[in-house]
PDB file of C-alpha atoms in Angstrom:
ATOM      1  CA  MET A 266     -23.712  26.753  37.095  1.00 52.00           C
ATOM      2  CA  LYS A 267     -23.587  29.893  40.189  1.00 54.00           C
ATOM      3  CA  THR A 268     -21.173  31.249  42.352  1.00 52.00           C
ATOM      4  CA  ASN A 269     -20.232  33.814  44.513  1.00 65.00           C
ATOM      5  CA  ASN A 270     -17.267  33.748  44.040  1.00 69.00           C
ATOM      6  CA  PRO A 271     -16.341  36.221  40.647  1.00 69.00           C
ATOM      7  CA  LEU A 272     -12.951  35.273  39.466  1.00 68.00           C
ATOM      8  CA  LYS A 273     -14.601  31.242  39.913  1.00 69.00           C
ATOM      9  CA  SER A 274     -17.067  32.582  37.990  1.00 69.00           C
ATOM     10  CA  ILE A 275     -14.886  33.920  35.170  1.00 74.00           C
ATOM     11  CA  VAL A 276     -12.523  31.322  34.737  1.00 67.00           C
ATOM     12  CA  LEU A 277     -15.841  28.617  34.801  1.00 69.00           C
ATOM     13  CA  LYS A 278     -17.022  30.640  32.084  1.00 71.00           C
ATOM     14  CA  THR A 279     -14.052  30.953  29.779  1.00 71.00           C
ATOM     15  CA  VAL A 280     -12.839  27.115  29.659  1.00 70.00           C
ATOM     16  CA  LEU A 281     -16.710  26.580  28.963  1.00 71.00           C
ATOM     17  CA  PHE A 282     -16.262  28.901  25.883  1.00 67.00           C
ATOM     18  CA  LEU A 283     -12.355  26.848  25.686  1.00 68.00           C
ATOM     19  CA  MET A 284     -14.150  23.686  25.285  1.00 70.00           C
ATOM     20  CA  PHE A 285     -17.072  25.627  22.800  1.00 66.00           C
ATOM     21  CA  LEU A 286     -14.731  26.952  21.169  1.00 58.00           C
ATOM     22  CA  PHE A 287     -12.605  23.699  20.271  1.00 62.00           C
ATOM     23  CA  LEU A 288     -14.820  21.104  19.717  1.00 64.00           C
ATOM     24  CA  THR A 289     -16.387  23.437  17.433  1.00 60.00           C
ATOM     25  CA  LEU A 290     -13.418  23.906  15.584  1.00 59.00           C
ATOM     26  CA  TYR A 291     -12.695  20.705  15.961  1.00 59.00           C
ATOM     27  CA  SER A 292     -16.502  19.583  14.559  1.00 55.00           C
ATOM     28  CA  ASN A 293     -15.923  22.126  11.442  1.00 54.00           C
ATOM     29  CA  GLY A 294     -11.900  20.708   9.797  1.00 56.00           C
ATOM     30  CA  GLN A 295     -13.566  17.025   9.636  1.00 61.00           C
ATOM     31  CA  THR A 296     -14.123  16.592   6.470  1.00 70.00           C
ATOM     32  CA  LYS A 297     -17.268  13.835   5.878  1.00 83.00           C
ATOM     33  CA  ASN A 298     -17.309  11.996   2.678  1.00 84.00           C
ATOM     34  CA  PRO A 299     -20.658  12.054   0.834  1.00 86.00           C
ATOM     35  CA  ASN A 300     -19.468   8.921  -1.481  1.00 86.00           C
ATOM     36  CA  TYR A 301     -18.227   7.126   1.616  1.00 90.00           C
ATOM     37  CA  ASP A 302     -18.989   3.472   0.168  1.00 90.00           C
ATOM     38  CA  GLU A 303     -19.084   0.947   3.957  1.00 91.00           C
ATOM     39  CA  PRO A 304     -19.264  -1.612   3.002  1.00 93.00           C
ATOM     40  CA  LEU A 305     -16.928  -0.831  -0.035  1.00 90.00           C
ATOM     41  CA  ALA A 306     -14.076   0.303   2.520  1.00 91.00           C
ATOM     42  CA  LYS A 307     -14.343  -3.067   4.979  1.00 94.00           C
ATOM     43  CA  SER A 308     -14.103  -5.497   1.919  1.00 92.00           C
ATOM     44  CA  LEU A 309     -10.993  -3.291   0.674  1.00 92.00           C
ATOM     45  CA  GLY A 310      -9.017  -3.316   4.350  1.00 93.00           C
ATOM     46  CA  ALA A 311      -9.131   0.619   4.004  1.00 93.00           C
ATOM     47  CA  ASP A 312      -8.516   2.578   7.735  1.00 93.00           C
ATOM     48  CA  ASP A 313     -10.894   6.110   8.509  1.00 91.00           C
ATOM     49  CA  TYR A 314      -9.015   7.610   5.385  1.00 90.00           C
ATOM     50  CA  GLY A 315      -9.404   5.123   2.616  1.00 91.00           C
ATOM     51  CA  MET A 316      -5.842   4.497   3.284  1.00 93.00           C
ATOM     52  CA  LYS A 317      -3.621   0.499   3.823  1.00 96.00           C
ATOM     53  CA  MET A 318      -0.746  -0.646   4.521  1.00 97.00           C
ATOM     54  CA  TYR A 319       1.100  -2.769   1.510  1.00 97.00           C
ATOM     55  CA  MET A 320       4.910  -4.067   0.973  1.00 98.00           C
ATOM     56  CA  LEU A 321       6.274  -3.014  -1.422  1.00 97.00           C
ATOM     57  CA  VAL A 322       8.879  -4.688  -3.210  1.00 98.00           C
ATOM     58  CA  ILE A 323      12.492  -3.331  -5.035  1.00 97.00           C
ATOM     59  CA  LEU A 324      13.440  -5.650  -7.830  1.00 98.00           C
ATOM     60  CA  LYS A 325      17.111  -5.219  -7.890  1.00 97.00           C
ATOM     61  CA  SER A 326      19.889  -6.888  -9.973  1.00 96.00           C
ATOM     62  CA  GLY A 327      20.320 -10.944  -8.230  1.00 96.00           C
ATOM     63  CA  SER A 328      24.106 -12.559  -7.625  1.00 96.00           C
ATOM     64  CA  ASN A 329      23.206 -14.699 -10.105  1.00 95.00           C
ATOM     65  CA  THR A 330      25.513 -13.512 -13.294  1.00 92.00           C
ATOM     66  CA  ASN A 331      26.402 -17.147 -14.797  1.00 93.00           C
ATOM     67  CA  VAL A 332      23.260 -18.425 -16.142  1.00 94.00           C
ATOM     68  CA  SER A 333      23.126 -19.305 -19.544  1.00 96.00           C
ATOM     69  CA  LYS A 334      20.203 -17.935 -22.425  1.00 96.00           C
ATOM     70  CA  THR A 335      17.701 -20.441 -21.666  1.00 97.00           C
ATOM     71  CA  THR A 336      18.090 -20.900 -18.284  1.00 97.00           C
ATOM     72  CA  LYS A 337      17.705 -17.403 -18.031  1.00 96.00           C
ATOM     73  CA  ASP A 338      14.023 -17.273 -19.755  1.00 96.00           C
ATOM     74  CA  SER A 339      12.655 -20.221 -18.329  1.00 97.00           C
ATOM     75  CA  LEU A 340      13.310 -18.246 -14.750  1.00 97.00           C
ATOM     76  CA  PHE A 341      12.014 -15.631 -15.975  1.00 96.00           C
ATOM     77  CA  ALA A 342       8.413 -17.312 -17.837  1.00 97.00           C
ATOM     78  CA  GLY A 343       8.445 -19.069 -14.190  1.00 97.00           C
ATOM     79  CA  HIS A 344       8.361 -15.187 -12.470  1.00 97.00           C
ATOM     80  CA  MET A 345       5.769 -14.049 -14.664  1.00 96.00           C
ATOM     81  CA  THR A 346       3.817 -17.045 -14.220  1.00 97.00           C
ATOM     82  CA  ASN A 347       3.826 -16.467 -10.617  1.00 98.00           C
ATOM     83  CA  MET A 348       3.555 -13.158 -10.783  1.00 97.00           C
ATOM     84  CA  VAL A 349      -0.210 -14.027 -12.518  1.00 95.00           C
ATOM     85  CA  ARG A 350      -0.439 -16.453 -10.158  1.00 97.00           C
ATOM     86  CA  LEU A 351       0.248 -13.567  -6.706  1.00 97.00           C
ATOM     87  CA  GLU A 352      -2.504 -11.411  -9.326  1.00 93.00           C
ATOM     88  CA  LYS A 353      -5.762 -14.212  -9.311  1.00 93.00           C
ATOM     89  CA  LEU A 354      -4.232 -14.661  -4.907  1.00 95.00           C
ATOM     90  CA  ASN A 355      -4.961 -10.966  -4.442  1.00 93.00           C
ATOM     91  CA  LYS A 356      -1.325 -10.169  -3.690  1.00 97.00           C
ATOM     92  CA  LEU A 357       0.411  -9.102  -6.400  1.00 96.00           C
ATOM     93  CA  VAL A 358      -1.576  -5.518  -6.868  1.00 95.00           C
ATOM     94  CA  VAL A 359       0.846  -3.189  -8.614  1.00 94.00           C
ATOM     95  CA  ALA A 360       3.879  -5.454 -10.870  1.00 95.00           C
ATOM     96  CA  GLY A 361       6.500  -3.592 -13.185  1.00 94.00           C
ATOM     97  CA  PRO A 362       9.689  -3.069 -14.863  1.00 96.00           C
ATOM     98  CA  PHE A 363      11.940  -0.126 -14.083  1.00 96.00           C
ATOM     99  CA  GLY A 364      13.756   1.624 -17.259  1.00 95.00           C
ATOM    100  CA  ASP A 365      17.598   2.053 -17.395  1.00 94.00           C
ATOM    101  CA  ASN A 366      18.925   3.461 -13.603  1.00 95.00           C
ATOM    102  CA  GLN A 367      22.164   3.605 -12.044  1.00 94.00           C
ATOM    103  CA  ASN A 368      20.471   1.880  -8.866  1.00 93.00           C
ATOM    104  CA  ASP A 369      20.510  -2.231 -10.700  1.00 94.00           C
ATOM    105  CA  PHE A 370      16.806  -1.353  -9.616  1.00 97.00           C
ATOM    106  CA  ARG A 371      14.800  -4.422 -12.407  1.00 97.00           C
ATOM    107  CA  GLY A 372      11.075  -3.788 -11.455  1.00 97.00           C
ATOM    108  CA  LEU A 373       8.815  -3.196  -8.108  1.00 97.00           C
ATOM    109  CA  PHE A 374       5.610  -5.384  -6.815  1.00 97.00           C
ATOM    110  CA  ILE A 375       3.265  -3.817  -4.780  1.00 97.00           C
ATOM    111  CA  LEU A 376       2.404  -6.838  -2.373  1.00 98.00           C
ATOM    112  CA  ASN A 377      -1.380  -7.160  -0.416  1.00 96.00           C
ATOM    113  CA  ALA A 378       1.070  -8.543   2.723  1.00 97.00           C
ATOM    114  CA  ALA A 379       0.526  -7.194   6.812  1.00 94.00           C
ATOM    115  CA  SER A 380       4.018  -7.594   6.877  1.00 97.00           C
ATOM    116  CA  ILE A 381       7.557  -8.532   5.871  1.00 98.00           C
ATOM    117  CA  GLU A 382       7.264 -11.383   6.784  1.00 98.00           C
ATOM    118  CA  GLU A 383       4.408 -12.101   4.353  1.00 98.00           C
ATOM    119  CA  ALA A 384       5.688 -10.260   1.828  1.00 98.00           C
ATOM    120  CA  ASN A 385       9.040 -13.050   2.219  1.00 98.00           C
ATOM    121  CA  GLU A 386       7.114 -15.815   1.778  1.00 98.00           C
ATOM    122  CA  LEU A 387       5.601 -14.639  -1.408  1.00 98.00           C
ATOM    123  CA  LEU A 388       8.305 -13.336  -2.948  1.00 98.00           C
ATOM    124  CA  GLU A 389      10.118 -17.129  -2.245  1.00 97.00           C
ATOM    125  CA  THR A 390       7.845 -19.118  -4.850  1.00 97.00           C
ATOM    126  CA  ASP A 391       9.528 -16.417  -7.345  1.00 98.00           C
ATOM    127  CA  PRO A 392      11.396 -18.837  -9.176  1.00 98.00           C
ATOM    128  CA  ALA A 393      14.116 -16.043 -10.326  1.00 98.00           C
ATOM    129  CA  ILE A 394      14.413 -15.031  -7.109  1.00 98.00           C
ATOM    130  CA  LYS A 395      15.211 -17.967  -5.677  1.00 97.00           C
ATOM    131  CA  ALA A 396      17.690 -18.703  -8.266  1.00 97.00           C
ATOM    132  CA  LYS A 397      19.058 -15.399  -7.368  1.00 97.00           C
ATOM    133  CA  LEU A 398      18.630 -13.607 -10.881  1.00 97.00           C
ATOM    134  CA  LEU A 399      17.071 -11.001  -8.805  1.00 98.00           C
ATOM    135  CA  LYS A 400      17.153  -9.656  -5.051  1.00 98.00           C
ATOM    136  CA  PRO A 401      14.387  -7.841  -3.393  1.00 98.00           C
ATOM    137  CA  GLU A 402      13.809  -5.192  -0.917  1.00 98.00           C
ATOM    138  CA  VAL A 403      11.066  -5.177   0.962  1.00 98.00           C
ATOM    139  CA  TYR A 404       9.017  -1.989   2.759  1.00 97.00           C
ATOM    140  CA  PRO A 405       5.930  -1.050   4.419  1.00 97.00           C
ATOM    141  CA  TRP A 406       3.948   1.152   2.148  1.00 96.00           C
ATOM    142  CA  TYR A 407       1.089   3.491   3.150  1.00 95.00           C
ATOM    143  CA  GLY A 408      -1.095   3.487  -0.007  1.00 93.00           C
ATOM    144  CA  SER A 409      -5.367   3.585  -0.902  1.00 91.00           C
ATOM    145  CA  ALA A 410      -6.602   0.609  -0.318  1.00 93.00           C
ATOM    146  CA  ALA A 411      -8.423   1.324  -3.317  1.00 91.00           C
ATOM    147  CA  LEU A 412      -5.300   0.336  -5.783  1.00 91.00           C
ATOM    148  CA  PRO A 413      -6.429  -3.812  -6.422  1.00 88.00           C
ATOM    149  CA  GLN A 414     -10.165  -2.521  -7.725  1.00 86.00           C
ATOM    150  CA  TYR A 415      -7.274  -1.377 -10.923  1.00 79.00           C
ATOM    151  CA  LEU A 416      -7.102  -4.861 -11.324  1.00 71.00           C
ATOM    152  CA  LYS A 417     -10.206  -5.029 -12.823  1.00 74.00           C
ATOM    153  CA  ASP A 418      -9.486  -3.682 -15.755  1.00 76.00           C
ATOM    154  CA  ALA A 419      -5.507  -4.095 -16.671  1.00 72.00           C
ATOM    155  CA  ASP A 420      -6.253  -6.687 -18.106  1.00 72.00           C
ATOM    156  CA  LYS A 421      -9.194  -5.053 -20.676  1.00 81.00           C
ATOM    157  CA  ILE A 422      -6.063  -2.963 -22.604  1.00 75.00           C
ATOM    158  CA  TRP A 423      -2.983  -5.056 -23.436  1.00 77.00           C
ATOM    159  CA  LYS A 424      -2.696  -6.031 -26.880  1.00 83.00           C
ATOM    160  CA  ASN A 425       0.080  -7.492 -26.431  1.00 82.00           C
ATOM    161  CA  ASN A 426       1.786 -10.160 -23.941  1.00 71.00           C
ATOM    162  CA  PHE A 427       5.429  -9.949 -22.718  1.00 65.00           C
TER     163      PHE A 427
END
């Protein structure tokens, strides 16, 4: 790396020093997880940050308000049965109702779906949605790929069914 031009030598040394500095700072700035489990991460579809894309569904009150109590009860029983089916297919990750609110939000789902289109196909299997008792709004959501893991214990902690 010898050169007869002193300016060229200074520039070359400066560039090499800056490259060394950048590589040192960059490699030290990266945090490696000592607990990283590659097979688990791959099985869950995790990216390098342990995250993945899901579809967040906000269920709002639908436009159909003219149904009998018997019909409504039947449709919501089908809604609950469908949720169990989707969970068994590893498609429903989180579900639950909202408390009283001014936005007309009734419940939410987090679906293990790759696209809004796939989420809509899954939602079309819900009797309460088909009957327009519930209206879904679907949004892509980036969250922990380990989120479905909680389901392994979810069935062990409730005393009474809805």
